[in-house]
Coordinates of C-alpha atoms in Angstrom, one line a residue:
M249 CA 62.5 59.8 17.4
S250 CA 59.2 60.0 19.1
A251 CA 58.4 63.1 17.1
A252 CA 58.9 61.1 13.9
S253 CA 56.3 58.7 14.9
N254 CA 53.8 61.4 15.6
L255 CA 54.0 63.0 12.1
S256 CA 50.5 62.7 10.5
S257 CA 51.6 63.2 6.8
E258 CA 54.2 61.6 4.6
D259 CA 54.4 64.9 2.7
Q260 CA 56.9 66.4 5.3
F261 CA 59.4 63.8 4.3
L262 CA 59.0 64.2 0.5
C263 CA 61.4 66.3 -1.5
S264 CA 59.3 68.6 -3.7
I265 CA 61.8 68.2 -6.5
C266 CA 62.1 64.5 -6.8
L267 CA 58.9 63.8 -4.9
D268 CA 60.6 61.0 -3.0
V269 CA 61.7 60.6 0.6
F270 CA 64.6 63.0 1.5
T271 CA 68.2 61.8 0.8
D272 CA 70.8 64.0 2.7
P273 CA 68.2 66.7 3.4
V274 CA 69.4 70.4 3.5
T275 CA 67.5 73.4 4.5
T276 CA 67.5 76.6 2.5
P277 CA 67.8 80.1 4.2
C278 CA 64.1 80.5 3.5
G279 CA 63.5 77.4 5.6
H280 CA 62.5 74.8 3.0
N281 CA 64.0 71.3 2.7
F282 CA 65.4 69.6 -0.3
C283 CA 67.6 66.6 -1.1
K284 CA 71.2 68.1 -1.4
N285 CA 71.6 66.7 -4.8
C286 CA 68.2 67.9 -6.0
I287 CA 68.6 71.4 -5.0
T288 CA 72.2 71.5 -6.2
E289 CA 71.2 70.2 -9.6
H290 CA 68.4 72.7 -9.7
W291 CA 70.6 75.6 -9.2
N292 CA 73.1 74.4 -11.5
T293 CA 70.7 74.3 -14.3
N294 CA 69.0 77.7 -13.6
D295 CA 70.4 81.2 -14.2
R296 CA 69.1 82.4 -10.8
C297 CA 69.6 80.9 -7.4
Q298 CA 66.1 80.8 -5.9
C299 CA 64.0 78.6 -3.8
P300 CA 61.7 76.2 -5.9
M301 CA 59.0 76.5 -3.2
C302 CA 58.7 80.2 -2.4
K303 CA 60.7 81.6 -5.2
E304 CA 62.9 83.6 -3.0
V305 CA 66.0 84.8 -4.8
F306 CA 69.4 84.5 -3.1
I307 CA 72.0 86.9 -4.1
S308 CA 74.7 84.3 -3.6
R309 CA 74.5 80.5 -3.5
P310 CA 73.8 79.5 0.1
E311 CA 76.2 77.1 1.6
L312 CA 74.2 74.0 2.3
H313 CA 74.9 71.5 5.2
V314 CA 73.0 68.2 5.7
N315 CA 70.4 68.5 8.5
T316 CA 71.5 65.5 10.6
L317 CA 68.4 65.3 12.8
F318 CA 66.0 65.6 9.8
S319 CA 68.1 63.2 7.8
E320 CA 67.6 60.5 10.6
M321 CA 63.9 61.3 10.7
A322 CA 63.6 60.8 6.9
A323 CA 65.6 57.6 7.2
Q324 CA 63.2 56.3 9.8
F325 CA 60.3 57.3 7.7
R326 CA 61.7 55.5 4.6
Q327 CA 62.1 52.3 6.8
S328 CA 58.5 52.6 8.0
A329 CA 57.3 53.1 4.6
Q330 CA 59.1 50.0 3.3
Q331 CA 57.6 47.9 6.1
K332 CA 54.2 49.3 5.3
T333 CA 54.7 48.5 1.6
S334 CA 55.9 45.0 2.5
S335 CA 52.7 44.5 4.6
S336 CA 50.6 45.8 1.8
E337 CA 52.3 43.5 -0.7
Q338 CA 51.2 40.6 1.4
Q339 CA 47.6 41.9 0.9
E340 CA 47.8 42.0 -2.9
S341 CA 44.3 41.5 -4.3
K342 CA 43.5 38.0 -5.4
P343 CA 40.9 36.8 -7.9
G344 CA 37.4 37.4 -6.5
E345 CA 38.7 40.2 -4.1
V346 CA 38.0 43.9 -4.7
P347 CA 41.3 45.8 -5.7
C348 CA 42.2 49.3 -4.7
D349 CA 41.2 51.8 -7.4
V350 CA 44.1 54.2 -6.6
C351 CA 47.0 51.8 -6.6
T352 CA 49.2 52.0 -9.7
G353 CA 50.9 48.8 -10.9
T354 CA 50.2 46.0 -8.5
K355 CA 46.6 46.4 -7.2
L356 CA 46.4 45.9 -3.4
K357 CA 43.2 44.4 -1.6
A358 CA 40.6 47.1 -0.8
L359 CA 39.6 47.3 2.7
K360 CA 36.7 49.8 2.2
S361 CA 34.6 51.3 -0.6
C362 CA 33.4 54.9 -0.5
L363 CA 29.7 55.5 -1.8
V364 CA 30.5 59.2 -2.2
C365 CA 33.7 58.9 -4.1
L366 CA 32.5 55.6 -5.8
A367 CA 35.9 54.2 -5.2
S368 CA 37.6 51.4 -3.2
Y369 CA 40.7 51.9 -1.2
C370 CA 43.5 49.8 0.3
E371 CA 44.9 50.4 3.7
T372 CA 47.3 53.2 2.5
H373 CA 45.0 55.1 0.3
L374 CA 42.1 54.8 2.8
E375 CA 43.9 56.9 5.4
P376 CA 42.6 60.3 4.2
H377 CA 39.1 59.0 4.7
L378 CA 40.1 58.2 8.3
T379 CA 41.9 61.4 9.1
M380 CA 40.6 64.3 7.0
S381 CA 37.5 65.9 8.5
G382 CA 35.9 66.4 5.0
L383 CA 36.4 62.9 4.0
K384 CA 35.3 61.4 7.4
R385 CA 31.7 62.2 6.5
H386 CA 31.8 59.9 3.5
Q387 CA 30.0 56.7 3.9
L388 CA 32.3 53.7 3.9
I389 CA 31.2 50.0 3.4
D390 CA 32.9 46.7 3.0
P391 CA 34.6 46.6 -0.4
V392 CA 32.4 46.0 -3.4
E393 CA 32.8 45.9 -7.2
N394 CA 30.9 47.9 -9.8
L395 CA 30.2 50.9 -7.5
E396 CA 28.6 52.7 -10.4
D397 CA 25.7 50.2 -10.1
R398 CA 24.9 52.0 -6.8
M399 CA 24.3 55.2 -8.7
C400 CA 20.9 56.2 -10.2
T401 CA 21.4 55.8 -14.0
K402 CA 18.8 58.5 -14.5
H403 CA 19.9 61.1 -12.1
D404 CA 23.5 60.2 -11.3
K405 CA 22.8 60.3 -7.6
P406 CA 23.5 57.6 -5.0
L407 CA 20.8 54.9 -4.5
E408 CA 19.9 55.8 -0.9
L409 CA 16.2 54.9 -0.7
F410 CA 13.8 52.0 -1.4
C411 CA 10.5 52.2 -3.1
K412 CA 8.3 49.6 -1.6
T413 CA 5.6 50.3 -4.2
D414 CA 7.9 49.4 -7.2
Q415 CA 10.2 47.3 -5.2
T416 CA 13.3 49.0 -6.4
C417 CA 16.2 51.1 -5.1
V418 CA 15.9 54.9 -5.9
C419 CA 17.8 58.2 -5.3
M420 CA 16.6 61.3 -3.7
L421 CA 15.4 62.9 -6.9
C422 CA 13.5 59.7 -7.8
T423 CA 11.1 60.4 -4.8
V424 CA 10.1 63.8 -6.1
L425 CA 9.9 62.9 -9.8
D426 CA 9.3 59.3 -10.9
H427 CA 8.3 57.9 -7.5
K428 CA 6.3 60.7 -6.0
M429 CA 3.5 59.6 -3.7
H430 CA 5.0 56.1 -3.5
D431 CA 5.9 54.3 -0.3
V432 CA 9.6 55.1 0.0
V433 CA 11.7 54.2 3.0
P434 CA 15.5 54.6 3.8
L435 CA 17.7 51.8 2.2
K436 CA 18.7 50.9 5.7
E437 CA 15.2 50.3 7.0
E438 CA 14.3 48.1 4.1
Y439 CA 17.7 46.4 4.5
E440 CA 16.7 45.5 8.2
G441 CA 13.4 44.1 7.0
K442 CA 14.9 42.0 4.3
K443 CA 17.6 40.9 6.8
V444 CA 14.9 39.6 9.1
E445 CA 13.2 37.8 6.2
L446 CA 16.5 36.3 5.1
E447 CA 17.1 35.1 8.7
K448 CA 13.8 33.5 8.7
T449 CA 14.5 32.0 5.2
E450 CA 17.8 30.8 6.6
A451 CA 16.1 29.3 9.6
T452 CA 13.7 27.4 7.4
I453 CA 16.5 26.2 5.2
Q454 CA 18.4 25.0 8.3
Q455 CA 15.3 23.2 9.4
M456 CA 15.0 21.5 6.0
I457 CA 18.7 20.5 6.2
Q458 CA 18.2 19.2 9.6
K459 CA 15.2 17.1 8.5
R460 CA 17.2 15.8 5.7
R461 CA 20.1 14.9 8.0
L462 CA 17.6 13.1 10.2
K463 CA 16.3 11.3 7.1
I464 CA 19.8 10.2 6.2
Q465 CA 20.2 8.9 9.7
E466 CA 16.8 7.2 9.4
I467 CA 17.8 5.6 6.1
K468 CA 21.2 4.5 7.5
H469 CA 19.4 3.1 10.5
S470 CA 17.1 1.3 8.2
V471 CA 20.0 -0.1 6.3
D472 CA 21.5 -1.3 9.5
L473 CA 18.3 -3.0 10.5
S474 CA 18.1 -4.6 7.1
E475 CA 21.7 -5.9 7.5
E476 CA 20.8 -7.2 10.9
D477 CA 17.7 -8.9 9.5
A478 CA 19.7 -10.3 6.5
D479 CA 22.5 -11.6 8.9
R480 CA 19.7 -13.2 11.2
E481 CA 18.0 -14.8 8.2
K482 CA 21.2 -16.0 6.7
A483 CA 22.2 -17.6 10.1
E484 CA 18.7 -19.0 10.6
G485 CA 18.7 -20.2 7.0
V486 CA 22.1 -22.0 7.6
Q487 CA 20.8 -23.6 10.8
V488 CA 17.6 -24.8 9.2
F489 CA 19.1 -26.2 6.0
T490 CA 22.0 -27.7 7.9
A491 CA 19.4 -29.5 10.1
L492 CA 17.5 -30.6 7.0
M493 CA 20.6 -31.8 5.2
E494 CA 21.6 -33.7 8.4
S495 CA 18.1 -35.1 8.5
V496 CA 18.2 -36.1 4.8
E497 CA 21.6 -37.6 5.3
R498 CA 20.3 -39.5 8.4
R499 CA 17.2 -40.7 6.7
L500 CA 19.2 -41.8 3.6
N501 CA 21.6 -43.7 5.8
E502 CA 18.7 -45.4 7.6
L503 CA 17.1 -46.2 4.2
I504 CA 20.3 -47.7 2.9
K505 CA 20.7 -49.6 6.0
T506 CA 17.2 -50.9 5.9
I507 CA 17.5 -51.9 2.2
E508 CA 20.7 -53.6 2.9
E509 CA 19.4 -55.5 5.8
K510 CA 16.3 -56.7 3.8
Q511 CA 18.7 -57.7 1.0
K512 CA 20.9 -59.5 3.4
T513 CA 17.9 -61.4 4.9
T514 CA 16.7 -62.3 1.3
K515 CA 20.2 -63.5 0.4
K516 CA 20.6 -65.6 3.5
Q517 CA 17.2 -67.1 2.9
A518 CA 18.2 -68.0 -0.6
E519 CA 21.5 -69.3 0.6
D520 CA 19.9 -71.6 3.1
S521 CA 17.4 -72.9 0.6
I522 CA 20.2 -73.6 -2.0
K523 CA 22.3 -75.4 0.7
E524 CA 19.3 -77.6 1.6
L525 CA 18.5 -78.3 -2.1
E526 CA 22.2 -79.2 -2.6
Q527 CA 22.0 -81.6 0.2
E528 CA 18.9 -83.3 -1.1
I529 CA 20.5 -83.5 -4.6
S530 CA 23.6 -85.2 -3.0
E531 CA 21.3 -87.8 -1.3
L532 CA 19.4 -88.3 -4.6
M533 CA 22.6 -88.8 -6.6
K534 CA 23.9 -91.2 -4.1
R535 CA 20.5 -93.2 -4.3
S536 CA 20.7 -92.9 -8.0
T537 CA 24.2 -94.5 -8.0
E538 CA 23.0 -97.3 -5.9
V539 CA 20.0 -98.0 -8.2
V540 CA 22.2 -98.0 -11.3
Q541 CA 24.7 -100.4 -9.8
L542 CA 22.0 -102.8 -8.7
S543 CA 20.4 -102.7 -12.0
L544 CA 23.5 -103.7 -13.7
S545 CA 23.8 -106.8 -11.6
E546 CA 23.3 -110.2 -13.5
D547 CA 22.7 -112.1 -10.3
H548 CA 19.0 -112.6 -10.3
L549 CA 18.7 -113.8 -6.7
H550 CA 21.0 -111.0 -5.4
L551 CA 18.9 -108.2 -7.2
L552 CA 15.6 -109.6 -5.9
Q553 CA 16.8 -110.0 -2.4
S554 CA 18.3 -106.5 -2.4
V555 CA 15.2 -105.0 -3.7
Q556 CA 13.0 -106.8 -1.1
S557 CA 15.3 -106.0 1.8
S558 CA 15.5 -102.2 1.2
N559 CA 13.6 -99.3 -0.2
I560 CA 16.1 -98.6 -2.8
H561 CA 13.5 -98.4 -5.5
H562 CA 11.9 -95.4 -3.6
P563 CA 13.6 -91.9 -3.6
P564 CA 15.0 -90.7 -0.1
P565 CA 12.6 -88.3 1.8
T566 CA 12.7 -84.7 0.4
K567 CA 10.9 -81.4 1.0
D568 CA 8.1 -80.3 -1.4
W569 CA 9.9 -77.4 -3.1
T570 CA 6.9 -76.4 -5.3
K571 CA 5.6 -74.1 -2.6
V572 CA 9.0 -72.8 -1.6
S573 CA 10.2 -69.4 -3.2
V574 CA 12.6 -66.5 -2.4
P575 CA 11.0 -63.5 -4.0
P576 CA 13.2 -60.4 -4.7
A577 CA 13.0 -57.9 -1.8
S578 CA 10.6 -54.9 -2.4
H579 CA 11.9 -51.6 -1.1
E580 CA 9.1 -49.3 -2.4
R581 CA 7.3 -48.9 1.1
T582 CA 10.8 -48.4 2.7
V583 CA 11.6 -45.5 0.4
R584 CA 8.0 -44.0 0.8
R585 CA 8.1 -44.4 4.5
A586 CA 11.5 -42.7 4.6
V587 CA 10.2 -39.8 2.4
V588 CA 7.2 -39.4 4.6
Q589 CA 9.3 -39.2 7.7
L590 CA 11.4 -36.5 5.9
E591 CA 8.3 -34.5 5.1
E592 CA 7.3 -34.7 8.6
T593 CA 10.7 -33.3 9.6
I594 CA 10.6 -30.5 7.0
S595 CA 7.0 -29.7 8.1
K596 CA 8.2 -29.3 11.6
E597 CA 11.1 -27.0 10.5
I598 CA 8.7 -25.0 8.5
K599 CA 6.4 -24.6 11.5
K600 CA 9.3 -23.5 13.7
L601 CA 10.2 -20.9 10.9
I602 CA 6.7 -19.5 10.6
K603 CA 6.5 -19.4 14.4
A604 CA 9.7 -17.4 14.6
E605 CA 8.5 -15.2 11.6
L606 CA 5.2 -14.5 13.5
K607 CA 7.1 -13.6 16.6
R608 CA 9.2 -11.0 14.6
V609 CA 6.3 -9.4 12.8
Q610 CA 4.4 -9.1 16.0
K611 CA 6.9 -6.6 17.1
F612 CA 5.5 -4.2 14.6
A613 CA 2.2 -4.2 16.3
V614 CA 0.2 -0.9 16.0
D615 CA -2.9 0.1 17.9
V616 CA -5.8 0.1 15.4
T617 CA -9.2 1.8 16.2
L618 CA -12.2 1.5 13.9
D619 CA -13.2 4.8 12.1
P620 CA -17.0 5.5 12.5
D621 CA -17.0 7.9 9.5
T622 CA -16.1 5.1 7.2
A623 CA -18.6 2.5 8.7
N624 CA -21.4 1.2 6.5
P625 CA -24.7 2.3 8.0
E626 CA -25.8 -1.3 8.8
L627 CA -22.8 -1.7 11.1
I628 CA -22.6 -1.4 14.9
L629 CA -19.2 -0.2 16.5
S630 CA -18.3 -0.5 20.0
A631 CA -17.7 2.6 22.1
D632 CA -14.0 2.0 22.3
G633 CA -13.8 1.3 18.5
K634 CA -12.5 -2.2 18.8
Q635 CA -15.5 -4.4 17.8
V636 CA -17.8 -4.3 14.9
N637 CA -20.9 -6.5 13.8
H638 CA -23.8 -6.3 11.4
D639 CA -27.2 -5.0 12.7
E640 CA -29.4 -5.7 9.6
V641 CA -30.8 -2.2 10.3
W642 CA -29.9 0.8 8.1
N643 CA -28.9 3.6 10.6
S644 CA -29.4 7.2 9.7
L645 CA -25.8 8.5 9.3
P646 CA -24.2 11.4 7.4
N647 CA -23.4 10.3 3.8
N648 CA -19.8 11.6 4.0
P649 CA -17.3 10.8 1.2
E650 CA -15.4 8.4 3.5
R651 CA -18.4 6.2 4.3
F652 CA -18.9 2.8 2.5
S653 CA -22.5 2.8 1.2
C654 CA -22.7 -0.7 -0.4
C655 CA -19.9 -2.8 1.1
V656 CA -20.6 -4.0 4.6
C657 CA -17.2 -2.8 6.0
V658 CA -15.3 -0.3 8.0
L659 CA -11.7 1.0 8.0
G660 CA -9.2 1.7 10.7
K661 CA -8.7 5.4 11.7
T662 CA -4.9 5.3 11.1
S663 CA -3.3 5.2 7.7
F664 CA 0.1 3.9 6.7
S665 CA 2.2 4.9 3.8
S666 CA 5.6 3.5 4.7
G667 CA 7.3 1.0 7.0
R668 CA 5.8 -2.2 8.5
F669 CA 2.7 -2.7 10.7
Y670 CA 0.8 -5.6 12.2
F671 CA -2.6 -6.2 14.0
E672 CA -4.6 -9.1 15.2
V673 CA -8.4 -9.7 14.9
E674 CA -10.5 -12.2 16.8
V675 CA -12.8 -14.1 14.5
K676 CA -14.1 -16.8 16.9
G677 CA -17.8 -17.8 16.4
K678 CA -18.2 -16.2 13.1
T679 CA -19.5 -18.1 10.0
K680 CA -18.3 -15.4 7.5
W681 CA -15.8 -12.5 7.7
S682 CA -13.1 -10.7 5.7
L683 CA -9.9 -8.9 6.7
G684 CA -7.1 -7.2 5.2
V685 CA -5.9 -3.6 4.0
V686 CA -7.1 -1.3 1.2
R687 CA -5.9 1.8 -0.5
E688 CA -7.3 5.1 0.4
S689 CA -8.6 5.6 -3.1
I690 CA -10.9 2.5 -3.0
N691 CA -14.5 3.2 -4.3
R692 CA -16.7 3.6 -1.2
K693 CA -20.0 4.2 -2.9
R694 CA -20.4 1.1 -5.1
Q695 CA -20.0 -2.6 -5.0
I696 CA -16.4 -3.4 -5.7
T697 CA -14.4 -6.4 -6.7
M698 CA -12.3 -7.2 -3.6
S699 CA -8.9 -7.9 -5.3
P700 CA -5.5 -6.2 -5.5
D701 CA -6.5 -4.7 -9.0
F702 CA -9.1 -2.7 -7.1
G703 CA -6.8 -1.7 -4.2
C704 CA -7.8 -4.4 -1.7
W705 CA -5.6 -7.2 -0.2
S706 CA -7.8 -9.4 2.0
I707 CA -8.9 -13.1 2.8
L708 CA -12.5 -14.2 3.1
F709 CA -13.9 -17.0 5.3
N710 CA -17.4 -18.3 4.3
N711 CA -19.1 -21.1 5.9
G712 CA -16.1 -23.4 6.2
N713 CA -14.2 -22.4 3.2
E714 CA -11.4 -19.8 3.0
Y715 CA -10.2 -17.7 0.1
A716 CA -7.4 -15.3 -0.7
L717 CA -9.3 -12.7 -2.7
A718 CA -6.9 -12.5 -5.7
D719 CA -7.9 -12.5 -9.2
P720 CA -9.0 -15.3 -9.5
P721 CA -9.7 -16.1 -5.8
V722 CA -7.4 -18.8 -4.3
R723 CA -9.0 -21.5 -2.1
L724 CA -6.9 -22.0 1.0
P725 CA -6.5 -25.3 2.9
L726 CA -8.4 -25.0 6.2
K727 CA -7.9 -27.8 8.9
S728 CA -9.9 -26.0 11.5
E729 CA -11.7 -22.8 11.9
R730 CA -9.7 -19.7 12.8
Q731 CA -9.9 -18.2 16.1
K732 CA -7.6 -15.1 15.7
V733 CA -6.0 -13.8 12.5
G734 CA -2.9 -11.6 12.4
V735 CA -2.4 -9.2 9.4
F736 CA 1.1 -8.0 8.5
V737 CA 2.1 -5.4 5.9
D738 CA 5.6 -4.4 4.7
Y739 CA 4.9 -1.2 2.6
E740 CA 8.3 -0.9 0.9
E741 CA 8.6 -4.8 0.3
G742 CA 5.0 -4.8 -1.2
L743 CA 4.0 -7.7 1.2
V744 CA 0.7 -8.5 2.9
S745 CA 0.7 -11.6 5.1
F746 CA -2.1 -13.3 7.1
Y747 CA -1.3 -15.6 10.0
D748 CA -3.4 -18.0 12.1
V749 CA -2.2 -16.7 15.5
D750 CA -3.1 -19.7 17.7
A751 CA -1.7 -22.3 15.3
A752 CA 1.3 -20.1 14.5
A753 CA 0.9 -20.8 10.8
L754 CA 1.0 -18.8 7.7
I755 CA -2.4 -18.5 5.9
Y756 CA -1.5 -16.6 2.8
S757 CA 0.9 -13.9 1.5
F758 CA 0.2 -11.3 -1.3
T759 CA 3.7 -10.5 -2.8
G760 CA 4.9 -7.8 -5.3
C761 CA 2.1 -5.5 -4.3
S762 CA 1.9 -2.0 -5.6
F763 CA 0.3 0.3 -2.9
Y764 CA 0.8 3.7 -4.4
N765 CA -0.8 5.7 -1.7
K766 CA -2.0 5.4 2.0
L767 CA -3.3 2.0 3.2
F768 CA -6.0 1.5 5.8
P769 CA -6.8 -1.7 7.9
Y770 CA -10.0 -3.2 6.5
F771 CA -12.7 -5.1 8.5
S772 CA -16.0 -6.8 7.2
P773 CA -18.0 -8.8 9.7
C774 CA -20.3 -9.7 6.7
K775 CA -24.1 -10.0 6.9
N776 CA -25.8 -11.1 10.3
D777 CA -27.4 -14.1 8.4
G778 CA -30.5 -14.2 10.8
G779 CA -28.2 -14.4 13.8
K780 CA -26.0 -17.2 12.7
N781 CA -23.1 -14.7 12.0
S782 CA -23.8 -12.2 14.9
A783 CA -20.5 -12.5 16.6
P784 CA -18.4 -9.4 16.2
L785 CA -15.0 -8.9 14.8
I786 CA -12.7 -7.9 17.7
I787 CA -9.4 -6.0 17.4
S788 CA -7.5 -7.8 20.1
P789 CA -4.2 -6.7 21.8
V790 CA -1.1 -8.4 20.5
N791 CA 0.7 -10.9 22.7
Q792 CA 4.0 -12.3 21.7
T793 CA 3.8 -15.8 20.4
D794 CA 5.5 -18.3 22.8

């Protein structure tokens, strides 16, 4: 049995007549093996009794007996072949897989392709390339289709080299004919180089993928923050409007109560007057009756004596009603006073909201430093880049493209093209100043109109008057001079807001802005004005509003 497993070729178990595994193998006197039925039929159909293999002629037909040992070995081989076939059937080639070029009928999946034979082989048909010394030298690769594409169409030789000059695969003959004197290297060498390049490309692609995954996380985080902001705003809105509605309802109830009490007082006053008048009418009617009865008397003496002894001819004492009135109650001032009180309540709530809003935007504070390369030559910047004022002297500075030549202003060093940022500037003691943000593309060599249409979002303070530099400018209410101004930008929202930090009040907001490109913080201390406006603009650290 062990001998059977060590046999290296299936040919030993194939009958040379039927070309199949032996069935009841018998051995002829010359030593060759055949199926018993095959050799019997062969001799029955031929005139001479000879061996089909070596052609030895037997004088008499040999008596054949089944070789029991060889029969068992053949049966074992048949079983092994069936198992191998069954295993191969499980590896039947599927769409997209390279099939075996040798298999007939059902094509099995190829395990290797031979660059010499230009054929692909399944496990069974690959065996000669693994066992036969001549075939072992053939170059095997993972199975590929269209092996003819690996042959030089001009010389019908394998494409084994790579011409770096023409960037193409060539055969050995190409190097001595068409590609003579070209830079030619073995295919493997170029393969290794390209493989390194591909690995670098793959690394680059993976970095790009990672960056995009991080961007996805960033966007998702932004959405989460937006949802948190939305929830907070909704909760705050509900709280504020609930308080306002309660205040309105309370003021309305107080107004109704005040009006009703005034009406009640007026009504009581009228009722008291009516009651008093009715009493006087009753007394007058009683006196009238007495006068009428006395006047009807025909007793001259009695009438005269009665008149003399009493004041019947005089009306009873009464009030002078000509100056008495009960005017309808007026509720105009009551309503106005209630509305004023409501306005005060709303004003307080708005101030609370703005204070909370300012506290939130201060969380986006950035460290802004002035850029000397952009400063107008008449400006003086502090060494730390946090202060700027006007000098009235033209300093000799390089006229680089970033520098403002006409406008007395300077920009911050850091630009912003996304997100939100906030900074604060001290304007105390100045009679004129301007602050805001500008586009990177703003004209720096000419006088410009400071408005959003020209890439500038700013406010201007000028000798007690304050303006939002829109088109046209918007004059802003100013109760007192500013001490410190906060500037907040939401790039995606298109929002630029200015705050009075000390008063925790909103000065002005530009909304629906289109920024397009980078934004820079903008500062203008304006002209010195003979020393009246010599105080500097100071970029101050941001402290959270209490």
